[in-house]
Amino acid sequence: MPAVDQQCRSSSSGGIDSGIDSDERSSFEDERRRRLAQLAPGLAHEICTPMQYIGDNARFLAEAAGDLRGILSWYQACLRVLAGKRHPELLEEIAAMERKVDLEHLLAEIPIAIAQSLDGIGRVDALARAFKDFCEAGSEPMAVDVERALSIALAVTQNEWKSRGEFTLEVAEAARIHGPPRDLALGLVEVVLAAAAHCGPPGAAIAVRGTRQGDRIELVFSAANSASSPQGSRSDPCDLAPARRLLASFAASLEARTDGDGWTFHLALPLNGQAGPAAAPARSPGARR
Amino acid sequence: MPAVDQQCRSSSSGGIDSGIDSDERSSFEDERRRRLAQLAPGLAHEICTPMQYIGDNARFLAEAAGDLRGILSWYQACLRVLAGKRHPELLEEIAAMERKVDLEHLLAEIPIAIAQSLDGIGRVDALARAFKDFCEAGSEPMAVDVERALSIALAVTQNEWKSRGEFTLEVAEAARIHGPPRDLALGLVEVVLAAAAHCGPPGAAIAVRGTRQGDRIELVFSAANSASSPQGSRSDPCDLAPARRLLASFAASLEARTDGDGWTFHLALPLNGQAGPAAAPARSPGARR
């Protein structure tokens, strides 16, 4: 049940069980959501921890496989020279042994299997970390990295939009904004889901471009190959009120524009003078409102 | 923030932010839980899929490593015989080459790294599957396997109780009961958290024993080494109302008993005559109420 299709219903009280609206069922559903929200960070943590050493082991195996391959080739070369003239029957035996374990196939497949594993481990690890960060994002205002927050929003919504298209992320400049990380995390999820549902036709790649515009960072979500620059619209393509409410603590403005065809979403986030990777936050990360 | 310590507050409206009880904050929190509940199954799915081929690759590597080790030993034996008398300098060179890549260490470490990875992959895979099943458990009544439901409840709560002790699970007989899987999943989570908080002292291993008692399966949660058989209590050690409410669709009875020291929890689930691994369900799994 992709959330993309449910984007516009996000602020209604209906959920998965919206057909069954007895009080009892909805209290069950509240109970379930409360427990899920409570258990999710621990679960993400339990997944992140072994992924760490699974990744370390895979990197060790990649190196070990290279070393073993080197030794094997060297042994083979020596054997061929030593046995070549005097013991042709031994060379036969070696060849038979290598065929038996299908050495050529093994040596070709091992690096592929390791590379594929490393790729998969990287995905799971990135996803589990993003999920953990999403669950743990706190409500205390602090300096938040915009690109990281956007990566988290894209990761946790991945299953919702990947069948419809893909996202590319280009943020020209590292930027930090100040506010509650939880509100930004959730607000960006809303914007990503809106973009997935309304930027371009299904299957269109969606680009998120971040640029500094004076004292704010502007994120534009649009179909990647869109040539037009939509100017504006009086109505939103879906209910953006939840996203605007969530992003209000960052004094953000969110606009949907259309040229009558696809939509683009423009999210402007004031920087409060806190830009650049080396810039010290104006308030300490733990500062309270 | 272990849920174990919050067990008794599970039915209050407070959550992680219970200190901040403005309407605005609580509506944010509802929004967050709704989104999390909606995104969680997709996330679990995105984690399960690569874990599948990461596991397959690790099993392939385990086998390949054994084959390579065999070939290496064989090459070494041949080389020692061939070079032994005529080319002692070659034997020197081989030994130097093996020292250079630390072959002995490599050959010892490779199987350890693979075994450790397989173990970790198994954990992550089991956890991600349990999480997926927990998120996807439906509200349509059907035949539900009690042991599997309990394994899921233990897996999704693992991070909450593992610092306090451990659970062992012994269900003597495969048993299926009939009702909404979602209610059972959530109800068992409540019982597991109650047991983790109240069976024996912190750190005590907790045993869950399932036995058939006539037309019901009885699950007893108790400190693993407890000798006494607590007889009963007029009050519960924590609020069991949510668990009882959730398990009501299974006509379950849940009792907490104490001998004044530790507590045991007794959960009786009527089988409706659907017991044993080979028994056909009395109603089809998709049957509706």
Short mmCIF file of N, CA, C and O in Angstrom, two decimals, chain B residues 29-144:
data_model
loop_
_atom_site.label_atom_id
_atom_site.label_comp_id
_atom_site.label_asym_id
_atom_site.label_seq_id
_atom_site.Cartn_x
_atom_site.Cartn_y
_atom_site.Cartn_z
N GLU B 29 2.76 14.49 17.08
CA GLU B 29 3.13 13.14 17.46
C GLU B 29 2.20 12.13 16.79
O GLU B 29 2.64 11.09 16.31
N ASP B 30 0.91 12.45 16.72
CA ASP B 30 -0.03 11.57 16.02
C ASP B 30 0.35 11.44 14.56
O ASP B 30 0.33 10.34 13.99
N GLU B 31 0.68 12.58 13.95
CA GLU B 31 1.09 12.62 12.55
C GLU B 31 2.31 11.72 12.34
O GLU B 31 2.38 10.94 11.39
N ARG B 32 3.26 11.85 13.25
CA ARG B 32 4.50 11.09 13.14
C ARG B 32 4.23 9.59 13.24
O ARG B 32 4.76 8.79 12.48
N ARG B 33 3.38 9.23 14.21
CA ARG B 33 3.07 7.80 14.38
C ARG B 33 2.33 7.24 13.18
O ARG B 33 2.55 6.11 12.77
N ARG B 34 1.43 8.05 12.64
CA ARG B 34 0.66 7.60 11.48
C ARG B 34 1.59 7.33 10.31
O ARG B 34 1.51 6.30 9.66
N ARG B 35 2.51 8.28 10.07
CA ARG B 35 3.45 8.12 8.96
C ARG B 35 4.37 6.93 9.20
O ARG B 35 4.66 6.16 8.30
N LEU B 36 4.84 6.81 10.44
CA LEU B 36 5.76 5.72 10.76
C LEU B 36 5.07 4.38 10.52
O LEU B 36 5.64 3.47 9.89
N ALA B 37 3.83 4.25 10.97
CA ALA B 37 3.09 3.00 10.80
C ALA B 37 2.89 2.72 9.32
O ALA B 37 2.88 1.57 8.88
N GLN B 38 2.74 3.79 8.54
CA GLN B 38 2.49 3.62 7.11
C GLN B 38 3.79 3.26 6.37
O GLN B 38 3.78 2.45 5.45
N LEU B 39 4.91 3.84 6.81
CA LEU B 39 6.18 3.61 6.11
C LEU B 39 6.87 2.32 6.56
O LEU B 39 7.65 1.74 5.81
N ALA B 40 6.59 1.88 7.80
CA ALA B 40 7.35 0.77 8.38
C ALA B 40 7.32 -0.52 7.55
O ALA B 40 8.38 -1.12 7.34
N PRO B 41 6.16 -0.97 7.04
CA PRO B 41 6.19 -2.23 6.29
C PRO B 41 7.07 -2.14 5.04
O PRO B 41 7.80 -3.07 4.73
N GLY B 42 7.03 -0.99 4.35
CA GLY B 42 7.85 -0.82 3.15
C GLY B 42 9.33 -0.83 3.50
O GLY B 42 10.15 -1.42 2.79
N LEU B 43 9.66 -0.19 4.60
CA LEU B 43 11.04 -0.16 5.06
C LEU B 43 11.53 -1.57 5.39
O LEU B 43 12.64 -1.96 5.01
N ALA B 44 10.69 -2.31 6.11
CA ALA B 44 11.07 -3.68 6.48
C ALA B 44 11.27 -4.50 5.20
O ALA B 44 12.22 -5.28 5.09
N HIS B 45 10.42 -4.28 4.23
CA HIS B 45 10.52 -4.99 2.95
C HIS B 45 11.84 -4.64 2.25
O HIS B 45 12.54 -5.52 1.74
N GLU B 46 12.19 -3.35 2.27
CA GLU B 46 13.43 -2.90 1.62
C GLU B 46 14.67 -3.48 2.29
O GLU B 46 15.72 -3.57 1.68
N ILE B 47 14.53 -3.81 3.57
CA ILE B 47 15.65 -4.43 4.28
C ILE B 47 15.69 -5.94 4.01
O ILE B 47 16.75 -6.52 3.79
N CYS B 48 14.51 -6.57 3.99
CA CYS B 48 14.44 -8.03 3.78
C CYS B 48 15.01 -8.43 2.42
O CYS B 48 15.70 -9.44 2.31
N THR B 49 14.71 -7.66 1.38
CA THR B 49 15.07 -8.08 0.03
C THR B 49 16.58 -8.25 -0.16
O THR B 49 17.02 -9.33 -0.54
N PRO B 50 17.40 -7.22 0.13
CA PRO B 50 18.84 -7.47 -0.05
C PRO B 50 19.38 -8.52 0.92
O PRO B 50 20.33 -9.23 0.58
N MET B 51 18.78 -8.65 2.11
CA MET B 51 19.29 -9.64 3.06
C MET B 51 19.23 -11.04 2.47
O MET B 51 20.05 -11.90 2.79
N GLN B 52 18.25 -11.25 1.62
CA GLN B 52 18.10 -12.54 0.95
C GLN B 52 19.35 -12.88 0.14
O GLN B 52 19.97 -13.93 0.33
N TYR B 53 19.77 -11.96 -0.74
CA TYR B 53 20.94 -12.32 -1.56
C TYR B 53 22.26 -12.15 -0.81
O TYR B 53 23.24 -12.82 -1.12
N ILE B 54 22.27 -11.30 0.22
CA ILE B 54 23.48 -11.22 1.05
C ILE B 54 23.70 -12.59 1.72
O ILE B 54 24.81 -13.11 1.77
N GLY B 55 22.61 -13.19 2.19
CA GLY B 55 22.68 -14.51 2.81
C GLY B 55 23.09 -15.58 1.81
O GLY B 55 23.96 -16.40 2.09
N ASP B 56 22.48 -15.55 0.63
CA ASP B 56 22.83 -16.54 -0.41
C ASP B 56 24.31 -16.43 -0.76
O ASP B 56 25.00 -17.44 -0.90
N ASN B 57 24.79 -15.21 -0.92
CA ASN B 57 26.20 -15.00 -1.26
C ASN B 57 27.13 -15.49 -0.16
O ASN B 57 28.17 -16.08 -0.44
N ALA B 58 26.75 -15.26 1.08
CA ALA B 58 27.60 -15.70 2.20
C ALA B 58 27.68 -17.23 2.23
O ALA B 58 28.74 -17.80 2.49
N ARG B 59 26.54 -17.88 1.94
CA ARG B 59 26.56 -19.36 1.90
C ARG B 59 27.42 -19.85 0.75
O ARG B 59 28.19 -20.81 0.89
N PHE B 60 27.34 -19.19 -0.41
CA PHE B 60 28.21 -19.54 -1.54
C PHE B 60 29.68 -19.36 -1.15
O PHE B 60 30.52 -20.23 -1.43
N LEU B 61 30.00 -18.25 -0.48
CA LEU B 61 31.39 -17.97 -0.10
C LEU B 61 31.91 -19.00 0.90
O LEU B 61 33.08 -19.38 0.86
N ALA B 62 31.03 -19.46 1.79
CA ALA B 62 31.45 -20.47 2.77
C ALA B 62 31.91 -21.73 2.04
O ALA B 62 32.94 -22.32 2.35
N GLU B 63 31.13 -22.11 1.03
CA GLU B 63 31.46 -23.32 0.27
C GLU B 63 32.72 -23.07 -0.58
O GLU B 63 33.63 -23.90 -0.60
N ALA B 64 32.75 -21.93 -1.25
CA ALA B 64 33.89 -21.61 -2.11
C ALA B 64 35.19 -21.57 -1.31
O ALA B 64 36.23 -22.04 -1.77
N ALA B 65 35.12 -21.02 -0.08
CA ALA B 65 36.32 -20.92 0.75
C ALA B 65 36.84 -22.32 1.08
O ALA B 65 38.05 -22.56 1.07
N GLY B 66 35.93 -23.25 1.33
CA GLY B 66 36.33 -24.63 1.61
C GLY B 66 37.03 -25.24 0.40
O GLY B 66 38.09 -25.88 0.54
N ASP B 67 36.47 -25.02 -0.79
CA ASP B 67 37.06 -25.57 -2.02
C ASP B 67 38.44 -24.98 -2.27
O ASP B 67 39.38 -25.69 -2.60
N LEU B 68 38.56 -23.65 -2.09
CA LEU B 68 39.85 -22.99 -2.32
C LEU B 68 40.90 -23.50 -1.36
O LEU B 68 42.05 -23.72 -1.72
N ARG B 69 40.48 -23.69 -0.13
CA ARG B 69 41.40 -24.19 0.88
C ARG B 69 41.92 -25.56 0.49
O ARG B 69 43.11 -25.86 0.64
N GLY B 70 41.01 -26.40 -0.03
CA GLY B 70 41.39 -27.74 -0.48
C GLY B 70 42.42 -27.68 -1.61
O GLY B 70 43.46 -28.35 -1.56
N ILE B 71 42.14 -26.84 -2.60
CA ILE B 71 43.05 -26.71 -3.74
C ILE B 71 44.42 -26.19 -3.28
O ILE B 71 45.46 -26.69 -3.70
N LEU B 72 44.39 -25.21 -2.40
CA LEU B 72 45.64 -24.63 -1.90
C LEU B 72 46.51 -25.69 -1.23
O LEU B 72 47.71 -25.78 -1.50
N SER B 73 45.90 -26.48 -0.35
CA SER B 73 46.66 -27.51 0.37
C SER B 73 47.27 -28.49 -0.63
O SER B 73 48.41 -28.94 -0.48
N TRP B 74 46.50 -28.81 -1.63
CA TRP B 74 46.95 -29.78 -2.61
C TRP B 74 48.12 -29.22 -3.42
O TRP B 74 49.12 -29.90 -3.63
N TYR B 75 48.01 -27.98 -3.85
CA TYR B 75 49.11 -27.32 -4.54
C TYR B 75 50.37 -27.32 -3.67
O TYR B 75 51.47 -27.60 -4.13
N GLN B 76 50.16 -26.96 -2.40
CA GLN B 76 51.31 -26.89 -1.48
C GLN B 76 52.02 -28.24 -1.36
O GLN B 76 53.24 -28.32 -1.42
N ALA B 77 51.22 -29.30 -1.21
CA ALA B 77 51.79 -30.64 -1.07
C ALA B 77 52.58 -31.01 -2.31
O ALA B 77 53.71 -31.51 -2.22
N CYS B 78 52.00 -30.74 -3.49
CA CYS B 78 52.69 -31.07 -4.75
C CYS B 78 54.01 -30.31 -4.85
O CYS B 78 55.04 -30.86 -5.21
N LEU B 79 53.93 -29.00 -4.54
CA LEU B 79 55.13 -28.17 -4.65
C LEU B 79 56.23 -28.66 -3.73
O LEU B 79 57.40 -28.70 -4.10
N ARG B 80 55.85 -29.07 -2.51
CA ARG B 80 56.87 -29.51 -1.56
C ARG B 80 57.57 -30.77 -2.07
O ARG B 80 58.77 -30.90 -1.94
N VAL B 81 56.76 -31.66 -2.65
CA VAL B 81 57.36 -32.89 -3.17
C VAL B 81 58.27 -32.59 -4.37
O VAL B 81 59.42 -33.01 -4.44
N LEU B 82 57.74 -31.78 -5.30
CA LEU B 82 58.48 -31.51 -6.54
C LEU B 82 59.75 -30.70 -6.29
O LEU B 82 60.80 -30.96 -6.86
N ALA B 83 59.62 -29.67 -5.43
CA ALA B 83 60.74 -28.77 -5.23
C ALA B 83 61.66 -29.23 -4.12
O ALA B 83 62.82 -28.80 -4.04
N GLY B 84 61.11 -30.13 -3.29
CA GLY B 84 61.79 -30.51 -2.04
C GLY B 84 63.29 -30.74 -2.19
O GLY B 84 64.09 -30.11 -1.50
N LYS B 85 63.65 -31.66 -3.09
CA LYS B 85 65.07 -32.00 -3.16
C LYS B 85 65.84 -31.11 -4.12
O LYS B 85 66.94 -30.68 -3.83
N ARG B 86 65.24 -30.84 -5.27
CA ARG B 86 66.00 -30.15 -6.32
C ARG B 86 66.06 -28.63 -6.14
O ARG B 86 67.00 -28.01 -6.59
N HIS B 87 64.98 -28.05 -5.60
CA HIS B 87 64.93 -26.58 -5.57
C HIS B 87 64.60 -26.02 -4.19
O HIS B 87 63.57 -25.41 -4.00
N PRO B 88 65.51 -26.25 -3.24
CA PRO B 88 65.23 -25.73 -1.88
C PRO B 88 65.01 -24.21 -1.89
O PRO B 88 64.26 -23.68 -1.09
N GLU B 89 65.65 -23.50 -2.83
CA GLU B 89 65.49 -22.04 -2.89
C GLU B 89 64.04 -21.67 -3.23
O GLU B 89 63.51 -20.64 -2.82
N LEU B 90 63.36 -22.55 -4.01
CA LEU B 90 61.97 -22.29 -4.37
C LEU B 90 61.08 -22.45 -3.13
O LEU B 90 60.14 -21.68 -2.90
N LEU B 91 61.40 -23.47 -2.34
CA LEU B 91 60.64 -23.67 -1.09
C LEU B 91 60.78 -22.44 -0.20
O LEU B 91 59.81 -22.01 0.44
N GLU B 92 61.97 -21.86 -0.17
CA GLU B 92 62.21 -20.63 0.59
C GLU B 92 61.31 -19.50 0.09
O GLU B 92 60.71 -18.77 0.86
N GLU B 93 61.29 -19.42 -1.24
CA GLU B 93 60.52 -18.35 -1.88
C GLU B 93 59.02 -18.51 -1.58
O GLU B 93 58.31 -17.53 -1.30
N ILE B 94 58.57 -19.76 -1.63
CA ILE B 94 57.16 -20.03 -1.32
C ILE B 94 56.84 -19.61 0.11
O ILE B 94 55.85 -18.93 0.37
N ALA B 95 57.73 -19.99 1.03
CA ALA B 95 57.51 -19.64 2.43
C ALA B 95 57.46 -18.13 2.61
O ALA B 95 56.63 -17.60 3.35
N ALA B 96 58.34 -17.42 1.88
CA ALA B 96 58.38 -15.95 1.99
C ALA B 96 57.09 -15.34 1.47
O ALA B 96 56.52 -14.42 2.07
N MET B 97 56.62 -15.87 0.36
CA MET B 97 55.37 -15.40 -0.26
C MET B 97 54.18 -15.62 0.70
O MET B 97 53.32 -14.76 0.87
N GLU B 98 54.17 -16.78 1.33
CA GLU B 98 53.07 -17.10 2.27
C GLU B 98 53.11 -16.19 3.50
O GLU B 98 52.07 -15.79 4.00
N ARG B 99 54.36 -15.89 3.92
CA ARG B 99 54.48 -14.97 5.06
C ARG B 99 53.99 -13.58 4.68
O ARG B 99 53.36 -12.90 5.46
N LYS B 100 54.31 -13.19 3.44
CA LYS B 100 53.98 -11.84 2.98
C LYS B 100 52.46 -11.58 3.08
O LYS B 100 52.03 -10.53 3.55
N VAL B 101 51.67 -12.54 2.61
CA VAL B 101 50.21 -12.32 2.70
C VAL B 101 49.65 -12.88 4.01
O VAL B 101 48.45 -12.82 4.26
N ASP B 102 50.54 -13.41 4.85
CA ASP B 102 50.12 -14.02 6.12
C ASP B 102 49.05 -15.08 5.86
O ASP B 102 47.93 -15.02 6.39
N LEU B 103 49.45 -16.06 5.04
CA LEU B 103 48.50 -17.07 4.58
C LEU B 103 47.85 -17.85 5.72
O LEU B 103 46.64 -18.08 5.72
N GLU B 104 48.63 -18.19 6.70
CA GLU B 104 48.11 -19.00 7.82
C GLU B 104 46.98 -18.24 8.52
O GLU B 104 45.90 -18.79 8.76
N HIS B 105 47.24 -16.96 8.76
CA HIS B 105 46.25 -16.10 9.41
C HIS B 105 44.99 -15.98 8.53
O HIS B 105 43.86 -16.12 9.00
N LEU B 106 45.22 -15.74 7.23
CA LEU B 106 44.09 -15.61 6.29
C LEU B 106 43.21 -16.86 6.32
O LEU B 106 41.99 -16.77 6.45
N LEU B 107 43.87 -18.03 6.23
CA LEU B 107 43.11 -19.27 6.16
C LEU B 107 42.37 -19.55 7.47
O LEU B 107 41.31 -20.18 7.47
N ALA B 108 42.92 -19.04 8.57
CA ALA B 108 42.23 -19.22 9.85
C ALA B 108 41.06 -18.24 9.98
O ALA B 108 40.00 -18.58 10.51
N GLU B 109 41.27 -17.01 9.47
CA GLU B 109 40.27 -15.96 9.68
C GLU B 109 39.08 -16.03 8.73
O GLU B 109 37.98 -15.62 9.08
N ILE B 110 39.32 -16.50 7.50
CA ILE B 110 38.24 -16.49 6.51
C ILE B 110 36.99 -17.25 6.99
O ILE B 110 35.90 -16.70 6.97
N PRO B 111 37.16 -18.51 7.45
CA PRO B 111 35.93 -19.20 7.90
C PRO B 111 35.27 -18.52 9.10
O PRO B 111 34.05 -18.51 9.21
N ILE B 112 36.09 -17.91 9.97
CA ILE B 112 35.52 -17.21 11.13
C ILE B 112 34.69 -16.02 10.66
O ILE B 112 33.55 -15.81 11.10
N ALA B 113 35.28 -15.24 9.72
CA ALA B 113 34.56 -14.07 9.21
C ALA B 113 33.26 -14.48 8.54
O ALA B 113 32.22 -13.83 8.71
N ILE B 114 33.31 -15.58 7.79
CA ILE B 114 32.10 -16.01 7.08
C ILE B 114 31.05 -16.50 8.08
O ILE B 114 29.87 -16.17 7.99
N ALA B 115 31.50 -17.28 9.07
CA ALA B 115 30.55 -17.80 10.06
C ALA B 115 29.89 -16.66 10.84
O ALA B 115 28.68 -16.65 11.07
N GLN B 116 30.72 -15.68 11.22
CA GLN B 116 30.21 -14.53 11.96
C GLN B 116 29.21 -13.74 11.10
O GLN B 116 28.16 -13.31 11.58
N SER B 117 29.54 -13.59 9.82
CA SER B 117 28.63 -12.89 8.92
C SER B 117 27.32 -13.64 8.79
O SER B 117 26.25 -13.05 8.85
N LEU B 118 27.42 -14.97 8.62
CA LEU B 118 26.19 -15.76 8.47
C LEU B 118 25.32 -15.61 9.71
O LEU B 118 24.09 -15.49 9.60
N ASP B 119 25.95 -15.59 10.86
CA ASP B 119 25.20 -15.42 12.10
C ASP B 119 24.51 -14.05 12.12
O ASP B 119 23.31 -13.94 12.38
N GLY B 120 25.27 -13.01 11.81
CA GLY B 120 24.70 -11.65 11.79
C GLY B 120 23.60 -11.50 10.75
O GLY B 120 22.57 -10.88 11.00
N ILE B 121 23.85 -12.06 9.57
CA ILE B 121 22.86 -11.98 8.50
C ILE B 121 21.57 -12.68 8.94
O ILE B 121 20.47 -12.18 8.72
N GLY B 122 21.73 -13.82 9.61
CA GLY B 122 20.57 -14.55 10.12
C GLY B 122 19.77 -13.71 11.11
O GLY B 122 18.54 -13.65 11.07
N ARG B 123 20.49 -13.01 11.99
CA ARG B 123 19.81 -12.15 12.97
C ARG B 123 19.05 -11.04 12.30
O ARG B 123 17.89 -10.77 12.62
N VAL B 124 19.75 -10.32 11.40
CA VAL B 124 19.11 -9.17 10.75
C VAL B 124 17.91 -9.65 9.94
O VAL B 124 16.84 -9.05 9.97
N ASP B 125 18.11 -10.76 9.23
CA ASP B 125 17.04 -11.28 8.39
C ASP B 125 15.82 -11.66 9.24
O ASP B 125 14.69 -11.29 8.92
N ALA B 126 16.07 -12.37 10.35
CA ALA B 126 14.97 -12.79 11.21
C ALA B 126 14.25 -11.57 11.79
O ALA B 126 13.01 -11.52 11.86
N LEU B 127 15.03 -10.57 12.18
CA LEU B 127 14.48 -9.37 12.78
C LEU B 127 13.65 -8.59 11.76
O LEU B 127 12.54 -8.13 12.04
N ALA B 128 14.21 -8.44 10.55
CA ALA B 128 13.51 -7.68 9.51
C ALA B 128 12.22 -8.40 9.09
O ALA B 128 11.18 -7.77 8.87
N ARG B 129 12.28 -9.74 9.03
CA ARG B 129 11.07 -10.49 8.68
C ARG B 129 10.01 -10.37 9.76
O ARG B 129 8.82 -10.23 9.49
N ALA B 130 10.46 -10.47 11.02
CA ALA B 130 9.52 -10.36 12.14
C ALA B 130 8.88 -8.97 12.13
O ALA B 130 7.67 -8.82 12.31
N PHE B 131 9.70 -7.95 11.87
CA PHE B 131 9.22 -6.58 11.83
C PHE B 131 8.19 -6.42 10.70
O PHE B 131 7.14 -5.82 10.88
N LYS B 132 8.53 -7.01 9.55
CA LYS B 132 7.62 -6.94 8.40
C LYS B 132 6.30 -7.64 8.74
O LYS B 132 5.21 -7.08 8.51
N ASP B 133 6.39 -8.84 9.30
CA ASP B 133 5.17 -9.57 9.65
C ASP B 133 4.36 -8.81 10.70
O ASP B 133 3.14 -8.77 10.65
N PHE B 134 5.07 -8.19 11.66
CA PHE B 134 4.38 -7.43 12.70
C PHE B 134 3.63 -6.25 12.08
O PHE B 134 2.47 -5.99 12.40
N CYS B 135 4.31 -5.55 11.15
CA CYS B 135 3.69 -4.38 10.51
C CYS B 135 2.53 -4.79 9.61
O CYS B 135 1.57 -4.06 9.45
N GLU B 136 2.67 -5.95 9.00
CA GLU B 136 1.67 -6.35 8.00
C GLU B 136 0.56 -7.21 8.57
O GLU B 136 -0.38 -7.56 7.84
N ALA B 137 0.67 -7.59 9.84
CA ALA B 137 -0.36 -8.45 10.43
C ALA B 137 -1.72 -7.78 10.22
O ALA B 137 -1.91 -6.63 10.60
N GLY B 138 -2.63 -8.49 9.63
CA GLY B 138 -3.91 -7.90 9.23
C GLY B 138 -4.98 -7.99 10.30
O GLY B 138 -4.82 -8.64 11.33
N SER B 139 -6.07 -7.31 10.05
CA SER B 139 -7.17 -7.33 11.01
C SER B 139 -8.26 -8.33 10.62
O SER B 139 -9.23 -8.49 11.35
N GLU B 140 -8.09 -9.01 9.47
CA GLU B 140 -9.01 -10.07 9.08
C GLU B 140 -8.75 -11.32 9.90
O GLU B 140 -7.61 -11.82 9.90
N PRO B 141 -9.76 -11.88 10.58
CA PRO B 141 -9.51 -13.10 11.34
C PRO B 141 -9.04 -14.24 10.45
O PRO B 141 -9.53 -14.38 9.33
N MET B 142 -8.09 -14.99 10.91
CA MET B 142 -7.61 -16.16 10.19
C MET B 142 -6.89 -17.08 11.17
O MET B 142 -6.79 -16.76 12.35
N ALA B 143 -6.45 -18.23 10.67
CA ALA B 143 -5.70 -19.15 11.53
C ALA B 143 -4.30 -18.58 11.73
O ALA B 143 -3.63 -18.23 10.77
N VAL B 144 -3.88 -18.46 12.99
CA VAL B 144 -2.57 -17.87 13.29
C VAL B 144 -1.76 -18.86 14.09
O VAL B 144 -2.26 -19.47 15.05
#
